[in-house]
Short mmCIF file of C-alpha atoms and ligand atoms in Angstrom, two decimals:
data_model
loop_
_atom_site.label_atom_id
_atom_site.label_comp_id
_atom_site.label_asym_id
_atom_site.label_seq_id
_atom_site.Cartn_x
_atom_site.Cartn_y
_atom_site.Cartn_z
CA MET A 1 4.59 32.58 -9.59
CA THR A 2 1.52 30.77 -10.98
CA LEU A 3 1.36 27.16 -9.93
CA GLU A 4 0.71 24.43 -12.45
CA LYS A 5 -2.89 23.17 -12.21
CA PHE A 6 -3.56 19.43 -12.24
CA ARG A 7 -7.15 18.65 -13.24
CA ASN A 8 -9.39 15.65 -12.78
CA LEU A 9 -9.85 13.20 -15.65
CA ILE A 10 -13.54 12.60 -16.34
CA GLY A 11 -14.78 10.85 -19.48
CA GLY A 12 -11.52 11.61 -21.29
CA GLN A 13 -11.58 15.36 -20.45
CA TRP A 14 -9.27 17.16 -18.00
CA VAL A 15 -11.67 19.09 -15.78
CA GLY A 16 -10.90 21.80 -13.20
CA SER A 17 -12.80 22.23 -9.93
CA ALA A 18 -13.99 25.03 -7.66
CA GLU A 19 -11.47 24.06 -4.98
CA TRP A 20 -7.78 23.23 -5.31
CA THR A 21 -5.22 21.75 -2.91
CA ALA A 22 -1.51 22.58 -2.93
CA ASN A 23 0.75 19.51 -2.97
CA CYS A 24 3.90 20.28 -0.93
CA ASN A 25 7.31 18.61 -0.71
CA PRO A 26 7.67 17.23 2.85
CA ALA A 27 11.44 17.76 2.73
CA ASP A 28 10.90 21.43 1.94
CA PRO A 29 7.28 22.51 2.54
CA GLY A 30 7.88 25.78 0.67
CA ASP A 31 8.40 23.78 -2.53
CA VAL A 32 4.91 23.34 -4.01
CA ILE A 33 4.54 20.74 -6.78
CA GLY A 34 1.26 22.20 -8.01
CA ASP A 35 -2.40 22.88 -7.35
CA PHE A 36 -4.50 19.74 -7.55
CA ALA A 37 -8.23 19.76 -8.23
CA SER A 38 -10.43 18.96 -5.25
CA ALA A 39 -13.67 17.56 -6.63
CA ASP A 40 -17.19 17.77 -5.23
CA VAL A 41 -19.77 14.99 -5.41
CA THR A 42 -21.25 16.34 -8.67
CA GLN A 43 -17.93 15.80 -10.41
CA LEU A 44 -17.62 12.40 -8.81
CA ALA A 45 -21.07 11.43 -10.12
CA ALA A 46 -20.05 12.64 -13.61
CA ALA A 47 -16.99 10.38 -13.43
CA PHE A 48 -19.18 7.39 -12.54
CA ASP A 49 -21.58 8.21 -15.41
CA ALA A 50 -18.64 8.33 -17.83
CA ALA A 51 -17.27 5.05 -16.48
CA ARG A 52 -20.65 3.36 -16.73
CA ASN A 53 -21.03 4.43 -20.36
CA ALA A 54 -17.52 3.29 -21.30
CA GLN A 55 -17.37 -0.02 -19.44
CA PRO A 56 -19.51 -2.31 -21.70
CA SER A 57 -17.42 -1.76 -24.84
CA TRP A 58 -14.15 -2.04 -22.85
CA ALA A 59 -15.38 -5.38 -21.47
CA ALA A 60 -16.49 -6.52 -24.91
CA ALA A 61 -13.18 -5.58 -26.56
CA SER A 62 -10.77 -8.36 -27.42
CA PRO A 63 -8.42 -9.33 -24.58
CA GLN A 64 -5.63 -8.46 -27.02
CA PHE A 65 -6.85 -4.84 -26.99
CA ARG A 66 -6.81 -4.70 -23.20
CA PHE A 67 -3.41 -6.45 -23.18
CA ASP A 68 -2.01 -3.81 -25.57
CA VAL A 69 -3.24 -0.84 -23.52
CA LEU A 70 -1.95 -2.25 -20.21
CA ASP A 71 1.32 -3.44 -21.69
CA ARG A 72 1.95 -0.03 -23.30
CA ALA A 73 1.19 1.66 -19.95
CA GLY A 74 3.71 -0.67 -18.27
CA GLU A 75 6.32 0.16 -20.93
CA ILE A 76 5.79 3.91 -20.56
CA ILE A 77 6.03 3.72 -16.75
CA LEU A 78 9.24 1.65 -16.95
CA SER A 79 10.82 3.96 -19.52
CA ARG A 80 10.01 6.98 -17.30
CA LYS A 81 10.67 5.42 -13.89
CA ALA A 82 13.55 7.83 -13.06
CA GLU A 83 11.32 10.87 -13.68
CA LEU A 84 8.33 9.32 -11.88
CA GLY A 85 10.59 8.27 -8.99
CA ASP A 86 11.87 11.82 -8.66
CA LEU A 87 8.29 13.13 -8.51
CA LEU A 88 7.38 10.46 -5.95
CA ALA A 89 10.37 11.34 -3.75
CA ARG A 90 9.40 15.01 -4.01
CA GLU A 91 5.74 14.58 -3.07
CA GLU A 92 5.93 11.69 -0.57
CA GLY A 93 9.48 11.75 0.80
CA LYS A 94 10.75 8.24 -0.02
CA SER A 95 14.46 8.09 -0.84
CA LEU A 96 15.20 8.26 -4.58
CA PRO A 97 16.25 4.57 -4.97
CA GLU A 98 13.08 3.46 -3.14
CA ALA A 99 10.93 5.85 -5.17
CA ILE A 100 12.40 4.72 -8.51
CA ALA A 101 11.94 1.08 -7.46
CA GLU A 102 8.29 1.81 -6.62
CA ALA A 103 7.71 3.34 -10.05
CA GLY A 104 9.40 0.27 -11.60
CA ARG A 105 7.10 -1.96 -9.60
CA ALA A 106 4.06 -0.06 -10.93
CA GLY A 107 5.33 -0.70 -14.48
CA MET A 108 5.77 -4.43 -13.83
CA ILE A 109 2.28 -4.63 -12.30
CA PHE A 110 0.77 -3.25 -15.53
CA LYS A 111 2.76 -5.76 -17.58
CA PHE A 112 1.65 -8.64 -15.34
CA PHE A 113 -2.01 -7.65 -15.59
CA ALA A 114 -1.71 -7.14 -19.35
CA GLY A 115 -0.98 -10.89 -19.42
CA GLU A 116 -3.88 -11.61 -17.08
CA ALA A 117 -6.28 -10.23 -19.72
CA LEU A 118 -5.20 -13.19 -21.90
CA ARG A 119 -5.12 -15.76 -19.11
CA LEU A 120 -8.67 -15.33 -17.73
CA ASN A 121 -10.22 -18.76 -18.00
CA GLY A 122 -13.38 -20.62 -17.02
CA GLU A 123 -14.45 -24.22 -16.50
CA ILE A 124 -16.78 -26.67 -18.18
CA LEU A 125 -18.15 -29.41 -15.93
CA PRO A 126 -20.58 -32.25 -16.64
CA SER A 127 -23.96 -31.67 -15.00
CA VAL A 128 -25.41 -34.21 -12.57
CA ARG A 129 -28.33 -34.27 -15.04
CA PRO A 130 -27.87 -36.21 -18.30
CA GLY A 131 -27.80 -34.08 -21.45
CA VAL A 132 -26.81 -30.90 -19.65
CA LYS A 133 -23.45 -29.14 -19.49
CA VAL A 134 -22.31 -26.48 -17.02
CA GLU A 135 -20.04 -23.59 -17.88
CA ILE A 136 -18.44 -21.43 -15.21
CA THR A 137 -17.16 -18.07 -16.44
CA ARG A 138 -15.87 -14.87 -14.91
CA GLU A 139 -17.28 -11.46 -15.84
CA PRO A 140 -16.23 -7.93 -14.87
CA VAL A 141 -17.98 -6.48 -11.81
CA GLY A 142 -18.67 -3.19 -13.67
CA VAL A 143 -17.36 0.15 -12.37
CA VAL A 144 -14.72 -0.10 -9.66
CA GLY A 145 -14.10 2.74 -7.19
CA ALA A 146 -10.47 2.72 -6.03
CA ILE A 147 -9.46 4.67 -2.90
CA THR A 148 -5.73 4.86 -2.22
CA PRO A 149 -3.38 6.13 0.53
CA TRP A 150 -0.35 8.40 0.18
CA ASN A 151 2.41 6.01 1.22
CA PHE A 152 2.76 4.14 -2.10
CA PRO A 153 1.35 6.87 -4.37
CA ILE A 154 2.05 5.05 -7.66
CA ALA A 155 2.28 1.35 -6.75
CA ILE A 156 -1.06 1.12 -4.92
CA PRO A 157 -3.07 2.94 -7.63
CA ALA A 158 -1.32 0.61 -10.11
CA TRP A 159 -2.21 -2.58 -8.23
CA LYS A 160 -5.87 -1.54 -8.11
CA VAL A 161 -6.31 0.06 -11.55
CA ALA A 162 -4.36 -2.58 -13.55
CA PRO A 163 -6.40 -5.64 -12.44
CA ALA A 164 -9.67 -3.70 -12.66
CA LEU A 165 -8.94 -2.84 -16.30
CA SER A 166 -7.44 -6.19 -17.18
CA TYR A 167 -10.66 -8.03 -16.30
CA GLY A 168 -12.88 -5.56 -18.20
CA ASN A 169 -13.97 -3.06 -15.57
CA ALA A 170 -13.94 0.74 -15.79
CA VAL A 171 -12.36 2.67 -12.90
CA VAL A 172 -12.85 5.81 -10.87
CA LEU A 173 -9.60 6.38 -8.91
CA LYS A 174 -9.57 8.63 -5.85
CA PRO A 175 -6.00 9.05 -4.59
CA ALA A 176 -4.97 10.50 -1.19
CA GLU A 177 -4.95 14.29 -0.87
CA VAL A 178 -1.39 14.26 0.55
CA ALA A 179 0.25 12.80 -2.59
CA PRO A 180 -1.95 12.93 -5.72
CA ALA A 181 0.75 13.79 -8.31
CA CYS A 182 1.84 10.23 -9.07
CA ALA A 183 -1.77 9.09 -9.54
CA TRP A 184 -2.28 12.06 -11.86
CA LYS A 185 0.76 10.98 -13.93
CA LEU A 186 -0.58 7.43 -14.00
CA ALA A 187 -3.91 8.65 -15.42
CA GLU A 188 -2.06 10.68 -18.03
CA ILE A 189 0.03 7.63 -18.98
CA LEU A 190 -3.10 5.47 -19.34
CA VAL A 191 -4.58 8.03 -21.73
CA GLU A 192 -1.31 7.99 -23.72
CA ALA A 193 -1.38 4.18 -23.70
CA GLY A 194 -4.77 4.21 -25.42
CA ALA A 195 -7.34 3.68 -22.65
CA PRO A 196 -10.64 4.74 -24.25
CA ASP A 197 -12.41 7.83 -22.83
CA GLY A 198 -14.24 7.09 -19.60
CA VAL A 199 -12.53 3.76 -18.92
CA VAL A 200 -10.12 5.42 -16.47
CA ASN A 201 -11.32 8.41 -14.45
CA LEU A 202 -9.31 10.32 -11.87
CA VAL A 203 -11.19 12.22 -9.17
CA MET A 204 -8.94 13.95 -6.65
CA GLY A 205 -10.32 15.44 -3.48
CA LYS A 206 -11.13 14.87 0.16
CA GLY A 207 -12.17 11.42 1.29
CA SER A 208 -14.54 12.98 3.82
CA VAL A 209 -16.38 14.76 0.96
CA LEU A 210 -16.29 12.02 -1.71
CA GLY A 211 -16.09 8.75 0.23
CA ALA A 212 -19.75 8.07 0.99
CA THR A 213 -20.95 8.88 -2.56
CA LEU A 214 -18.18 6.80 -4.08
CA CYS A 215 -19.25 3.82 -1.97
CA GLU A 216 -22.83 4.31 -3.16
CA LEU A 217 -22.10 4.71 -6.89
CA ALA A 218 -19.49 1.98 -7.39
CA ASP A 219 -20.23 -1.67 -8.19
CA ALA A 220 -17.16 -2.58 -6.13
CA VAL A 221 -14.85 -0.54 -3.90
CA THR A 222 -11.20 -1.41 -3.40
CA PHE A 223 -9.72 0.56 -0.51
CA THR A 224 -6.26 0.84 1.04
CA GLY A 225 -5.72 3.06 4.05
CA SER A 226 -6.16 3.18 7.78
CA THR A 227 -8.31 0.71 9.70
CA GLU A 228 -10.48 3.54 11.00
CA VAL A 229 -11.41 4.82 7.52
CA GLY A 230 -11.56 1.27 6.13
CA ARG A 231 -14.27 0.42 8.65
CA ARG A 232 -16.22 3.49 7.53
CA VAL A 233 -15.94 2.29 3.92
CA LEU A 234 -17.13 -1.17 4.97
CA THR A 235 -20.21 0.26 6.70
CA ALA A 236 -21.03 2.50 3.70
CA THR A 237 -20.62 -0.29 1.15
CA ALA A 238 -22.53 -2.81 3.26
CA ALA A 239 -25.46 -0.39 3.56
CA VAL A 240 -25.95 -0.44 -0.23
CA GLY A 241 -24.73 -4.00 -0.85
CA THR A 242 -21.56 -2.98 -2.72
CA LYS A 243 -18.69 -5.45 -2.90
CA ALA A 244 -15.68 -4.21 -0.87
CA GLN A 245 -12.03 -5.11 -0.54
CA LEU A 246 -10.09 -3.40 2.26
CA GLU A 247 -6.36 -3.34 3.02
CA MET A 248 -5.75 -1.49 6.26
CA GLY A 249 -3.31 -0.89 9.08
CA GLY A 250 -0.68 -3.11 10.68
CA LYS A 251 1.38 -3.49 13.85
CA ASN A 252 3.73 -6.06 12.42
CA PRO A 253 6.03 -8.09 14.67
CA MET A 254 9.49 -9.42 13.92
CA ILE A 255 10.79 -12.16 16.21
CA VAL A 256 14.54 -12.59 16.78
CA LEU A 257 15.49 -15.89 18.44
CA ASP A 258 18.74 -16.68 20.29
CA ASP A 259 19.84 -18.91 17.41
CA ALA A 260 19.43 -16.16 14.78
CA ASP A 261 22.34 -14.93 12.67
CA LEU A 262 22.87 -11.54 14.34
CA ASP A 263 23.83 -9.68 11.13
CA VAL A 264 20.79 -11.04 9.30
CA ALA A 265 18.51 -10.09 12.19
CA VAL A 266 19.88 -6.55 12.50
CA ASN A 267 19.64 -5.99 8.76
CA CYS A 268 16.05 -7.33 8.65
CA ALA A 269 15.02 -5.14 11.58
CA LEU A 270 16.73 -2.04 10.19
CA GLN A 271 15.01 -2.39 6.83
CA SER A 272 11.61 -3.43 8.25
CA ALA A 273 11.44 -0.67 10.83
CA PHE A 274 13.05 2.34 9.19
CA PHE A 275 13.26 2.13 5.41
CA SER A 276 10.65 4.19 3.57
CA THR A 277 10.71 6.19 6.85
CA GLY A 278 8.67 3.42 8.48
CA GLN A 279 5.66 4.46 6.42
CA ARG A 280 4.82 1.02 5.07
CA CYS A 281 1.81 -0.98 6.16
CA THR A 282 4.23 -3.96 6.20
CA ALA A 283 6.83 -2.17 8.36
CA SER A 284 7.82 -3.87 11.56
CA SER A 285 7.56 -1.77 14.69
CA ARG A 286 7.55 -4.54 17.33
CA LEU A 287 10.90 -6.37 17.59
CA ILE A 288 10.32 -9.35 19.86
CA VAL A 289 13.71 -10.65 20.99
CA THR A 290 14.70 -13.55 23.24
CA GLU A 291 16.85 -12.60 26.25
CA THR A 292 20.20 -14.25 25.40
CA ILE A 293 20.64 -12.32 22.16
CA ALA A 294 18.78 -9.15 23.20
CA ASP A 295 21.73 -7.03 24.45
CA ARG A 296 23.87 -7.74 21.38
CA PHE A 297 20.90 -7.20 19.04
CA ALA A 298 19.86 -3.91 20.69
CA GLU A 299 23.39 -2.52 20.63
CA ALA A 300 24.04 -3.47 16.98
CA LEU A 301 20.64 -2.19 15.81
CA ALA A 302 21.02 1.10 17.70
CA GLN A 303 24.42 1.62 16.08
CA ALA A 304 23.12 0.79 12.61
CA SER A 305 20.10 3.11 13.12
CA ASP A 306 22.30 6.00 14.21
CA ALA A 307 24.45 5.52 11.10
CA LEU A 308 21.50 5.92 8.68
CA ILE A 309 21.69 9.08 6.57
CA VAL A 310 18.52 11.12 7.00
CA GLY A 311 18.01 13.95 4.53
CA ASP A 312 16.60 15.25 1.26
CA PRO A 313 15.10 12.17 -0.40
CA ARG A 314 16.28 13.39 -3.82
CA ASP A 315 19.92 13.44 -2.69
CA PRO A 316 21.27 10.04 -3.86
CA ARG A 317 23.19 9.58 -0.57
CA THR A 318 20.00 9.79 1.54
CA GLN A 319 18.71 6.54 3.05
CA ILE A 320 15.77 7.91 5.06
CA GLY A 321 13.60 10.81 3.91
CA PRO A 322 11.07 12.88 5.88
CA VAL A 323 7.65 11.68 6.99
CA ALA A 324 5.02 12.65 4.44
CA SER A 325 3.20 15.56 6.06
CA ARG A 326 3.00 17.95 8.99
CA GLU A 327 0.18 15.79 10.42
CA GLN A 328 2.40 12.68 10.34
CA PHE A 329 5.29 14.63 11.84
CA ASP A 330 3.21 15.77 14.82
CA SER A 331 1.63 12.38 15.32
CA VAL A 332 4.94 10.43 15.25
CA ARG A 333 6.59 12.90 17.64
CA ASP A 334 3.63 12.52 20.03
CA TYR A 335 4.12 8.72 20.00
CA ILE A 336 7.84 9.18 20.77
CA SER A 337 7.23 11.47 23.75
CA GLY A 338 4.39 9.24 24.95
CA ALA A 339 6.73 6.21 24.91
CA VAL A 340 9.30 8.05 27.02
CA GLN A 341 6.56 8.98 29.51
CA GLU A 342 5.45 5.34 29.66
CA GLY A 343 9.00 4.29 30.60
CA ALA A 344 10.45 3.00 27.31
CA VAL A 345 14.26 3.42 27.08
CA MET A 346 15.33 5.34 23.97
CA VAL A 347 18.55 3.83 22.57
CA ALA A 348 18.67 5.55 19.17
CA GLY A 349 17.22 8.63 17.46
CA GLY A 350 14.45 10.60 19.02
CA GLY A 351 15.14 14.18 18.28
CA LYS A 352 15.87 16.54 15.43
CA HIS A 353 19.67 16.13 15.60
CA ASN A 354 21.56 15.31 12.39
CA VAL A 355 18.63 16.15 10.17
CA PRO A 356 17.98 19.18 7.93
CA ASN A 357 16.29 22.09 9.68
CA GLU A 358 13.42 22.46 7.25
CA GLY A 359 11.05 19.64 6.49
CA TYR A 360 9.37 16.85 8.40
CA PHE A 361 12.47 14.87 9.36
CA ILE A 362 12.56 12.45 12.29
CA ARG A 363 15.62 10.35 13.05
CA PRO A 364 15.04 6.56 13.17
CA THR A 365 14.11 5.96 16.80
CA LEU A 366 14.60 2.74 18.71
CA PHE A 367 13.25 1.93 22.17
CA ASP A 368 14.43 -0.95 24.33
CA HIS A 369 12.93 -2.57 27.47
CA THR A 370 9.37 -1.86 26.36
CA ALA A 371 6.29 -3.70 27.59
CA ALA A 372 3.88 -5.27 25.10
CA SER A 373 1.09 -3.24 26.69
CA MET A 374 2.64 0.18 25.97
CA THR A 375 0.84 2.43 23.46
CA ILE A 376 3.80 2.26 21.00
CA ASN A 377 3.34 -1.52 20.95
CA ARG A 378 -0.45 -1.44 20.49
CA GLU A 379 -1.12 1.35 17.94
CA GLU A 380 0.14 1.80 14.39
CA ILE A 381 2.65 4.70 14.47
CA PHE A 382 3.45 4.81 10.74
CA GLY A 383 6.84 6.44 11.14
CA PRO A 384 10.51 5.54 11.79
CA VAL A 385 9.93 4.19 15.31
CA ALA A 386 10.47 0.64 16.59
CA SER A 387 10.63 -0.96 20.00
CA ILE A 388 12.27 -4.04 21.45
CA ILE A 389 10.14 -6.35 23.60
CA ARG A 390 12.29 -8.87 25.48
CA VAL A 391 10.86 -12.38 25.96
CA SER A 392 12.17 -15.64 27.40
CA ASP A 393 11.61 -18.15 24.57
CA TYR A 394 9.98 -18.86 21.20
CA GLU A 395 6.59 -19.75 22.68
CA GLU A 396 6.37 -16.42 24.50
CA ALA A 397 7.63 -14.61 21.37
CA LEU A 398 4.91 -16.16 19.18
CA ALA A 399 2.17 -15.37 21.71
CA CYS A 400 3.41 -11.78 21.91
CA ALA A 401 3.62 -11.50 18.09
CA ASN A 402 0.00 -12.65 17.74
CA ASP A 403 -1.26 -10.44 20.58
CA THR A 404 -2.54 -7.62 18.35
CA GLU A 405 -5.76 -6.71 16.57
CA PHE A 406 -3.76 -6.54 13.30
CA GLY A 407 -2.44 -9.33 11.07
CA LEU A 408 -0.72 -8.08 7.94
CA THR A 409 2.88 -9.38 8.05
CA SER A 410 4.85 -11.26 10.68
CA GLY A 411 8.56 -12.16 10.56
CA ILE A 412 11.07 -14.37 12.33
CA CYS A 413 14.88 -14.54 12.32
CA THR A 414 16.07 -18.00 13.30
CA THR A 415 18.40 -20.76 12.07
CA SER A 416 16.00 -23.45 13.35
CA LEU A 417 14.04 -25.07 10.54
CA ALA A 418 11.55 -26.49 13.03
CA LYS A 419 10.85 -23.07 14.58
CA ALA A 420 10.58 -21.44 11.14
CA GLU A 421 8.07 -24.08 9.99
CA HIS A 422 6.04 -23.79 13.19
CA PHE A 423 6.04 -20.00 12.89
CA LYS A 424 4.81 -20.02 9.27
CA ARG A 425 1.82 -22.14 10.31
CA ASN A 426 1.00 -20.33 13.56
CA ALA A 427 1.71 -16.63 12.96
CA GLN A 428 -1.62 -14.81 12.71
CA ALA A 429 -0.85 -12.79 9.58
CA GLY A 430 -1.60 -12.83 5.87
CA MET A 431 2.11 -12.82 5.00
CA THR A 432 5.01 -14.35 6.94
CA MET A 433 8.74 -13.79 6.40
CA VAL A 434 11.63 -16.02 7.53
CA ASN A 435 15.05 -14.35 7.75
CA LEU A 436 13.73 -11.53 5.55
CA PRO A 437 12.37 -8.06 6.33
CA THR A 438 8.62 -7.91 6.96
CA ALA A 439 8.32 -5.32 4.19
CA GLY A 440 9.27 -5.95 0.55
CA VAL A 441 6.97 -8.26 -1.39
CA ASP A 442 6.72 -9.61 -4.94
CA TYR A 443 4.24 -8.11 -7.40
CA HIS A 444 2.93 -11.38 -8.89
CA VAL A 445 1.64 -13.17 -5.78
CA PRO A 446 -1.25 -12.44 -3.39
CA PHE A 447 -0.94 -9.59 -0.92
CA GLY A 448 -3.10 -9.07 2.14
CA GLY A 449 -3.62 -9.70 5.82
CA SER A 450 -5.88 -11.16 8.43
CA LYS A 451 -7.76 -9.79 11.47
CA ALA A 452 -8.21 -5.97 11.41
CA SER A 453 -5.65 -5.53 8.63
CA SER A 454 -7.78 -6.79 5.74
CA HIS A 455 -11.25 -7.58 4.58
CA GLY A 456 -12.32 -9.40 1.44
CA PRO A 457 -10.34 -11.21 -1.27
CA ARG A 458 -6.60 -10.74 -1.76
CA GLU A 459 -5.01 -8.14 -4.01
CA GLN A 460 -2.30 -8.79 -6.61
CA GLY A 461 -1.23 -11.79 -8.64
CA SER A 462 -3.88 -13.90 -10.32
CA TYR A 463 -5.75 -14.00 -6.97
CA ALA A 464 -6.89 -10.44 -7.77
CA ARG A 465 -9.52 -11.91 -10.11
CA GLU A 466 -11.56 -12.99 -7.04
CA PHE A 467 -12.42 -9.37 -6.34
CA PHE A 468 -12.36 -7.81 -9.80
CA THR A 469 -14.60 -10.42 -11.46
CA GLN A 470 -17.85 -12.13 -10.64
CA VAL A 471 -18.57 -15.77 -11.34
CA LYS A 472 -21.42 -16.84 -13.60
CA THR A 473 -22.66 -20.45 -13.87
CA CYS A 474 -24.43 -21.31 -17.17
CA TYR A 475 -26.50 -24.47 -17.74
CA GLN A 476 -27.21 -25.67 -21.27
CA THR A 477 -28.62 -28.76 -22.91
CA CYS A 478 -26.14 -30.67 -25.01
P1 NAD B 501 -6.41 7.10 5.34
O1 NAD B 501 -7.27 6.01 5.79
O2 NAD B 501 -6.38 8.37 6.08
O3 NAD B 501 -6.80 7.52 3.82
C1 NAD B 501 -6.84 6.55 2.80
C2 NAD B 501 -7.76 7.04 1.69
O4 NAD B 501 -9.10 7.07 2.18
C3 NAD B 501 -7.45 8.46 1.18
O5 NAD B 501 -7.61 8.51 -0.21
C4 NAD B 501 -8.51 9.28 1.86
O6 NAD B 501 -8.84 10.47 1.17
C5 NAD B 501 -9.68 8.32 1.86
N1 NAD B 501 -10.75 8.64 2.82
C6 NAD B 501 -10.68 9.43 3.93
N2 NAD B 501 -11.90 9.47 4.53
C7 NAD B 501 -12.73 8.68 3.80
C8 NAD B 501 -14.08 8.30 3.92
N3 NAD B 501 -14.85 8.75 4.92
N4 NAD B 501 -14.59 7.46 2.98
C9 NAD B 501 -13.85 6.99 1.98
N5 NAD B 501 -12.55 7.32 1.82
C10 NAD B 501 -11.99 8.16 2.71
O7 NAD B 501 -4.93 6.47 5.17
P2 NAD B 501 -3.56 7.20 4.79
O8 NAD B 501 -3.16 8.07 5.92
O9 NAD B 501 -3.68 7.79 3.42
O10 NAD B 501 -2.57 5.94 4.67
C11 NAD B 501 -1.94 5.34 5.74
C12 NAD B 501 -2.69 4.10 6.18
O11 NAD B 501 -2.80 3.21 5.10
C13 NAD B 501 -1.96 3.32 7.27
O12 NAD B 501 -2.89 2.91 8.24
C14 NAD B 501 -1.41 2.11 6.53
O13 NAD B 501 -1.19 0.97 7.32
C15 NAD B 501 -2.45 1.90 5.51
N6 NAD B 501 -1.93 1.12 4.39
C16 NAD B 501 -2.30 -0.20 4.30
C17 NAD B 501 -1.79 -0.98 3.27
C18 NAD B 501 -2.20 -2.42 3.14
O14 NAD B 501 -2.07 -2.97 2.05
N7 NAD B 501 -2.70 -3.06 4.18
C19 NAD B 501 -0.91 -0.43 2.33
C20 NAD B 501 -0.55 0.91 2.46
C21 NAD B 501 -1.08 1.68 3.50
#
């Protein structure tokens, strides 16, 4: 059987490449979605040339024109979210409801940033010199290079491409090799929505081949992925003075205090740790629990974890799909066996029981009686694995939560208003959650972290303009 070929989009043309990569379904690796172009640096340079030619007239177009293109893209995505969700579940492994919700989120992001094209404002201030006025305006940065990971294969491309376009930039999008199909569909939708040739370019391929050149050719690079690769992007962009925005890894804590509502805490932990197969940068893998509630919490969470239905993500009954690739499967299983060797007590999951034979399935796995110093509590696992760290009181819990190089999200379950308020001010993270899962955020407000999780201005909401525009100050006699 001949596989469908998915080409790169360069200057409005769909272009094949010398190399191709098969995109496989992680629930059934024999099911191949298609062959996806794997570009070389010559193709990447052609995409940047096309973007550079197209960007000035896109920026000069009326904001109504940009609104219309983005709004139409949002409409198309929303009207096709069931189909896009099915594709997403097939290529990445998220359960169907989660995958459809992600596609819906991508649609809403485009609609939000359609409005941002109309809302971009400036300031006029009196000068300190008589007879002079000062105008402060925002201009596009030029051509944006967007590098995205596989775990939100439509939402993350959307939350980089939509603001870039809204504020008048052209884009070269390089999605992850593991799950490029949703990004390909997004590019196709943007063409259908009326994006002029060259304004949106899609270059699929290996980050190791394309990354350095992309950092050199772009006016600004927006990256989401691992901290290790993010640091490489930072070094490469700094070397040539390119603006960079990085969203990277996490090791997010969720504190459960003695006074917490047990059902709320268990539900928050279950969702934070295991939904989307734990493959969310905002997932919580460190559950920091005070002693008096710890036995009841561990027992209830272990029971709830064991009851989760793991299976084919496209079966509507499935709650937890497979991890996204063979590489993830091996890495997560290594972390699980390493934790057992380090003395963590497994109270749920672990093996391959109650999961389909084929595919990269791992049951949600919970460890109890773990030490904060264990590898599973220091490194990002990025799979359905969580551990309970028992502490004596809130002060110890907060210190433990902050004792990490990362700082993306941090959560607490408590009925104490005073503790919740103290936590919001003192948790070292870009986003804090009270009596809510650490994952699951709105699309119209800023997203991002602190410490090794993020670098540069925030993504999403109107705060996105900090990265995707540059400020100009104009002086004029009056
Ligand atoms: P990754 O770092 O392996 O890859 C991310 C992207 O970088 C891919 O497109 C890849 O091709 C590209 N890349 C690889 N080498 C490169 C190089 N040398 N130069 C430039 N680009 C290169 O990450 P992943 O495995 O795709 O995604 C999982 C990671 O993403 C996790 O660490 C997760 O926490 C993180 N993530 C963070 C956020 C956030 O907002 N903070 C959101 C989602 C995922």
